[in-house]
PDB file of C-alpha atoms in Angstrom:
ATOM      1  CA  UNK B   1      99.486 103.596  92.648  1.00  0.00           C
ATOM      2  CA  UNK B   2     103.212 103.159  93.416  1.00  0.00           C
ATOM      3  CA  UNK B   3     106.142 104.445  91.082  1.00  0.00           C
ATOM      4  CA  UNK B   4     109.981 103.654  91.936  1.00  0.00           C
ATOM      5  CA  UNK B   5     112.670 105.254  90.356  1.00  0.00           C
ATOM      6  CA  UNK B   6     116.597 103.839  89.862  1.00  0.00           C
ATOM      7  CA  UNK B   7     119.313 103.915  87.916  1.00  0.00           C
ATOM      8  CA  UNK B   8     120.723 107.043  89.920  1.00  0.00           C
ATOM      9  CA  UNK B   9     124.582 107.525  90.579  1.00  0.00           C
ATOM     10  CA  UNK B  10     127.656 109.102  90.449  1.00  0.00           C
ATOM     11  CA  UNK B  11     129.392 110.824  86.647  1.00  0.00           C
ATOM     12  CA  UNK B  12     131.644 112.859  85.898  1.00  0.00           C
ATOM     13  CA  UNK B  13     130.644 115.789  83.899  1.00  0.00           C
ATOM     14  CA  UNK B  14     129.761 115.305  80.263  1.00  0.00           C
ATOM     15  CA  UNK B  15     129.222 111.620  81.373  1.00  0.00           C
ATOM     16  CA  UNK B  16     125.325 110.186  80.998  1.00  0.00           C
ATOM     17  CA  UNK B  17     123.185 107.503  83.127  1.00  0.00           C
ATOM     18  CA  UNK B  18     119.585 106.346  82.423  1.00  0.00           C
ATOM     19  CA  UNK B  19     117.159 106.568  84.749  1.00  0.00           C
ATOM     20  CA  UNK B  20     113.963 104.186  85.102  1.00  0.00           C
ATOM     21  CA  UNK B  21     110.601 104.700  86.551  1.00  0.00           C
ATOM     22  CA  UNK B  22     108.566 101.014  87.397  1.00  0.00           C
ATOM     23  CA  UNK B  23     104.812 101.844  87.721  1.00  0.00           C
ATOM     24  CA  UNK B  24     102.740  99.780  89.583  1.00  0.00           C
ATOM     25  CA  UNK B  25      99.088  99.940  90.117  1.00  0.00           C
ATOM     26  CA  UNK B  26      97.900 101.451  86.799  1.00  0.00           C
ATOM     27  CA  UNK B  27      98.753 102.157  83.529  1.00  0.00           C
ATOM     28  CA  UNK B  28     101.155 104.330  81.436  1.00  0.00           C
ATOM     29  CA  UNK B  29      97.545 104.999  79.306  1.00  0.00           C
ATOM     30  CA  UNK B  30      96.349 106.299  82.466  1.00  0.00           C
ATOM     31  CA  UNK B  31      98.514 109.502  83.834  1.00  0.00           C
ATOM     32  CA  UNK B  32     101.154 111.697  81.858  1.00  0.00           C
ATOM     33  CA  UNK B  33     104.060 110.678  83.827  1.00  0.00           C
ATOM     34  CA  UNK B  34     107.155 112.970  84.660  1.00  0.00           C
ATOM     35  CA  UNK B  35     110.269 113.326  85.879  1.00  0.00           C
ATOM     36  CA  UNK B  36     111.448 116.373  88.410  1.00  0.00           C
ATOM     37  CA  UNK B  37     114.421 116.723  90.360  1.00  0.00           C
ATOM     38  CA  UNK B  38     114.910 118.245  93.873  1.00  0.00           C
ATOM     39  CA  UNK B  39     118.784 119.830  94.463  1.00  0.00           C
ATOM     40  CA  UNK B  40     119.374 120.385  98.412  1.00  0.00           C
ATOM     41  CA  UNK B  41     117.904 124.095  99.335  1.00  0.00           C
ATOM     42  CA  UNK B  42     116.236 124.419  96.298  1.00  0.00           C
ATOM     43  CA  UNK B  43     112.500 124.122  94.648  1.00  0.00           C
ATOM     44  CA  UNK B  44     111.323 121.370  93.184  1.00  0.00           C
ATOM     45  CA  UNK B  45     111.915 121.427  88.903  1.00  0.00           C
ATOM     46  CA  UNK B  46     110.058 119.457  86.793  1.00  0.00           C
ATOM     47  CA  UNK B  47     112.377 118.542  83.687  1.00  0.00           C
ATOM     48  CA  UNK B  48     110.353 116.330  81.349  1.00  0.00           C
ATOM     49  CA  UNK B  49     106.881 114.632  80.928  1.00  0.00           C
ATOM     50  CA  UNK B  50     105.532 112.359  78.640  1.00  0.00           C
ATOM     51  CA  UNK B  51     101.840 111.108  77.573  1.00  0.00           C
ATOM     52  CA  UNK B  52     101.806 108.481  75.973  1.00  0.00           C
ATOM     53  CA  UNK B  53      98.333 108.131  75.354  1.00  0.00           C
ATOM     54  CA  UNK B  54      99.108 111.190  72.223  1.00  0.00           C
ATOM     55  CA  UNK B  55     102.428 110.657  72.281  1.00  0.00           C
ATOM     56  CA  UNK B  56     103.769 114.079  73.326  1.00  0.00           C
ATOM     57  CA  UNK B  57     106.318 115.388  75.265  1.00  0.00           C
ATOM     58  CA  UNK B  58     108.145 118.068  76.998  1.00  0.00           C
ATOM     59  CA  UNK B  59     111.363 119.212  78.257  1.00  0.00           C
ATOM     60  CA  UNK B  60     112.400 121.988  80.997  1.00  0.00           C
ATOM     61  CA  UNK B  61     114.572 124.898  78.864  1.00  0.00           C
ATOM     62  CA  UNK B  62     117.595 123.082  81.134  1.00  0.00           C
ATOM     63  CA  UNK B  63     117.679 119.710  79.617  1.00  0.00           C
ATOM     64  CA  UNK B  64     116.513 120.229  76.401  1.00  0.00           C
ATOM     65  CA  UNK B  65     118.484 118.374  73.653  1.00  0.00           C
ATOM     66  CA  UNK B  66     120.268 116.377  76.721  1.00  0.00           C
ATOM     67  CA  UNK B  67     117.635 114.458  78.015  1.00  0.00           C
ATOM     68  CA  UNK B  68     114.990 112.348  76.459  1.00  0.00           C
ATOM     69  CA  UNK B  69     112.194 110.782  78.141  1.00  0.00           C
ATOM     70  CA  UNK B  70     110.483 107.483  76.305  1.00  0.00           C
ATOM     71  CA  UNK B  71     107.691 105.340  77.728  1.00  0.00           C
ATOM     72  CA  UNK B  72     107.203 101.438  77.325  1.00  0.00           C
ATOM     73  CA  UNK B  73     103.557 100.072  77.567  1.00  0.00           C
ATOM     74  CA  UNK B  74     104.374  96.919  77.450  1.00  0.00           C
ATOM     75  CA  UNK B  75     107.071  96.879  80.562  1.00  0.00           C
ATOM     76  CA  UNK B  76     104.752  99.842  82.380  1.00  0.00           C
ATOM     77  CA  UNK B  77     108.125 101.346  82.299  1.00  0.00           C
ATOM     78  CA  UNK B  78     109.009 105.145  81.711  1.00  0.00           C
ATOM     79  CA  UNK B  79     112.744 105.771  81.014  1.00  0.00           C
ATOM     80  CA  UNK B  80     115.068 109.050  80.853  1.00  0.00           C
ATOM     81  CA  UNK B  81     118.197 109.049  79.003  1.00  0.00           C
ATOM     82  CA  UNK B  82     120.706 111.891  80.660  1.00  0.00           C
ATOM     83  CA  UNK B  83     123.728 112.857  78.115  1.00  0.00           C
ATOM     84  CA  UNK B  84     126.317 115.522  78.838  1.00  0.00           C
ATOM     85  CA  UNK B  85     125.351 115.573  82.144  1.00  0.00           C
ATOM     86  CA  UNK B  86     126.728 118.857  84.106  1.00  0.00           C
ATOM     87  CA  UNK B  87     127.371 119.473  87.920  1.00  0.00           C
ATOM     88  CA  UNK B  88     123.810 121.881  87.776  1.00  0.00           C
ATOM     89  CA  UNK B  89     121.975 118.488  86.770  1.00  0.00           C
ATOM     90  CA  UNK B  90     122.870 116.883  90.671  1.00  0.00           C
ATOM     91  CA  UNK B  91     119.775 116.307  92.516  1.00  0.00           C
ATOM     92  CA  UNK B  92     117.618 114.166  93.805  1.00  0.00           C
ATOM     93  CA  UNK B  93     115.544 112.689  90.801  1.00  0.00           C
ATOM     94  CA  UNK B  94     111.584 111.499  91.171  1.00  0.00           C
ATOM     95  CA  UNK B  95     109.157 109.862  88.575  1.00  0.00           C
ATOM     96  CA  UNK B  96     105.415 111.375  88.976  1.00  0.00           C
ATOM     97  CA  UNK B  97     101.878 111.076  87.717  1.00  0.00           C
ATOM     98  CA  UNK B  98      99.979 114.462  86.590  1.00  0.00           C
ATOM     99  CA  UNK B  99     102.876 115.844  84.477  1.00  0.00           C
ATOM    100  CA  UNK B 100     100.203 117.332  82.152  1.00  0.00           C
ATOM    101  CA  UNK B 101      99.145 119.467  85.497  1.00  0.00           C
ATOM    102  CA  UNK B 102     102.291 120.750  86.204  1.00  0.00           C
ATOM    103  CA  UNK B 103     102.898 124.774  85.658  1.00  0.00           C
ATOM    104  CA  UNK B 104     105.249 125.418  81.995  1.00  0.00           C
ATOM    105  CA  UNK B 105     106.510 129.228  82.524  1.00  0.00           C
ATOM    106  CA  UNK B 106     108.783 131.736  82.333  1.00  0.00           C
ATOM    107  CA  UNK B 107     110.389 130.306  86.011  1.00  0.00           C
ATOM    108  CA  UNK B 108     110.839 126.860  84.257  1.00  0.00           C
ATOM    109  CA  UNK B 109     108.096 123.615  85.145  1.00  0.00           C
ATOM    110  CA  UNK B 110     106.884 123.621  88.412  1.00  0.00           C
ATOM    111  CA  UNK B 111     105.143 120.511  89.803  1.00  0.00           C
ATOM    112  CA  UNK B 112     102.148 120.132  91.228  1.00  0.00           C
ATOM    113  CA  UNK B 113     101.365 119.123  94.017  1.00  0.00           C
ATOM    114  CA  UNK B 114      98.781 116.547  93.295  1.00  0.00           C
ATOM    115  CA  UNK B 115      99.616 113.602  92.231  1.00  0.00           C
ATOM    116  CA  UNK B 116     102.013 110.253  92.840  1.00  0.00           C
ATOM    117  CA  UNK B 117     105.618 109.895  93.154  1.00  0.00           C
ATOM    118  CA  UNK B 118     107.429 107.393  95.067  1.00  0.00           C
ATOM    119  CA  UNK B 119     111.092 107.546  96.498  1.00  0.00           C
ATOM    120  CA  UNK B 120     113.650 109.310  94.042  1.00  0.00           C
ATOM    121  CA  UNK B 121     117.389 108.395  93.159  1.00  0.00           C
ATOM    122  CA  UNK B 122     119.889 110.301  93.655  1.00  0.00           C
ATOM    123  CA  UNK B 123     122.026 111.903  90.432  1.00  0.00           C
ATOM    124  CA  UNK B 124     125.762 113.538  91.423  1.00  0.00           C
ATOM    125  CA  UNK B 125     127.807 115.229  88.927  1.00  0.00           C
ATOM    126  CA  UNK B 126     130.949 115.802  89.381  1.00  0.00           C
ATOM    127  CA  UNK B 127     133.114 118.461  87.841  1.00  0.00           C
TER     128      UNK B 127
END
């Protein structure tokens, strides 16, 4: 099980970048696959996750309506489009199996820690 994430960099705010998650080992039909982000000093947050074995998805309160996560069977890929991208959004980002696990609360999506995730990229926003 191996999952690489890119497409990381540097924006100004308001500006957008796409990040990409290659999966390697299994199948997109076989985990929920996610996307959290770890800022320096802080907790992990999860921000999205999708299935798509059903076809859902889910957002953290944060990114809602900026970011949108989309999966590709065929290229075992799983994508997230960032838009309007604001200085609060710079961390380092990671793609992970057992999004469906992870805690949705009143403290925002916490991750679990089960699971895969390989080495994340690193998003800076600039003001």
């Amino acid at each position: 099980v191996q999952l690489q994430a890119s497409g990381g960099g540097m924006v100004q705010s308001g500006g957008s970048l796409r990040l990409s998650c290659a999966i390697s080992g299994f199948t997109l039909d076989d985990y929920a696959i996610g996307w959290f982000r770890q800022a320096p000093g802080k907790e992990r947050e999860g921000v999205s996750c999708i299935s798509t074995g059903d076809g859902s998805s889910y957002y953290a309160t944060s990114v809602k309506g900026r970011f949108t996560i989309t999966g590709d069977n065929a290229k075992n890929t799983v994508s997230l489009q960032m838009t309007d991208l604001q200085p609060d959004d710079t961390a380092v980002y990671y793609c992970a199996t057992d999004c469906d696990s992870w805690s949705v609360g009143d403290r925002g999506i916490i991750p679990a820690d089960f699971g895969s995730w390989g080495k994340g990229t690193q998003v800076t926003v600039s003001s």
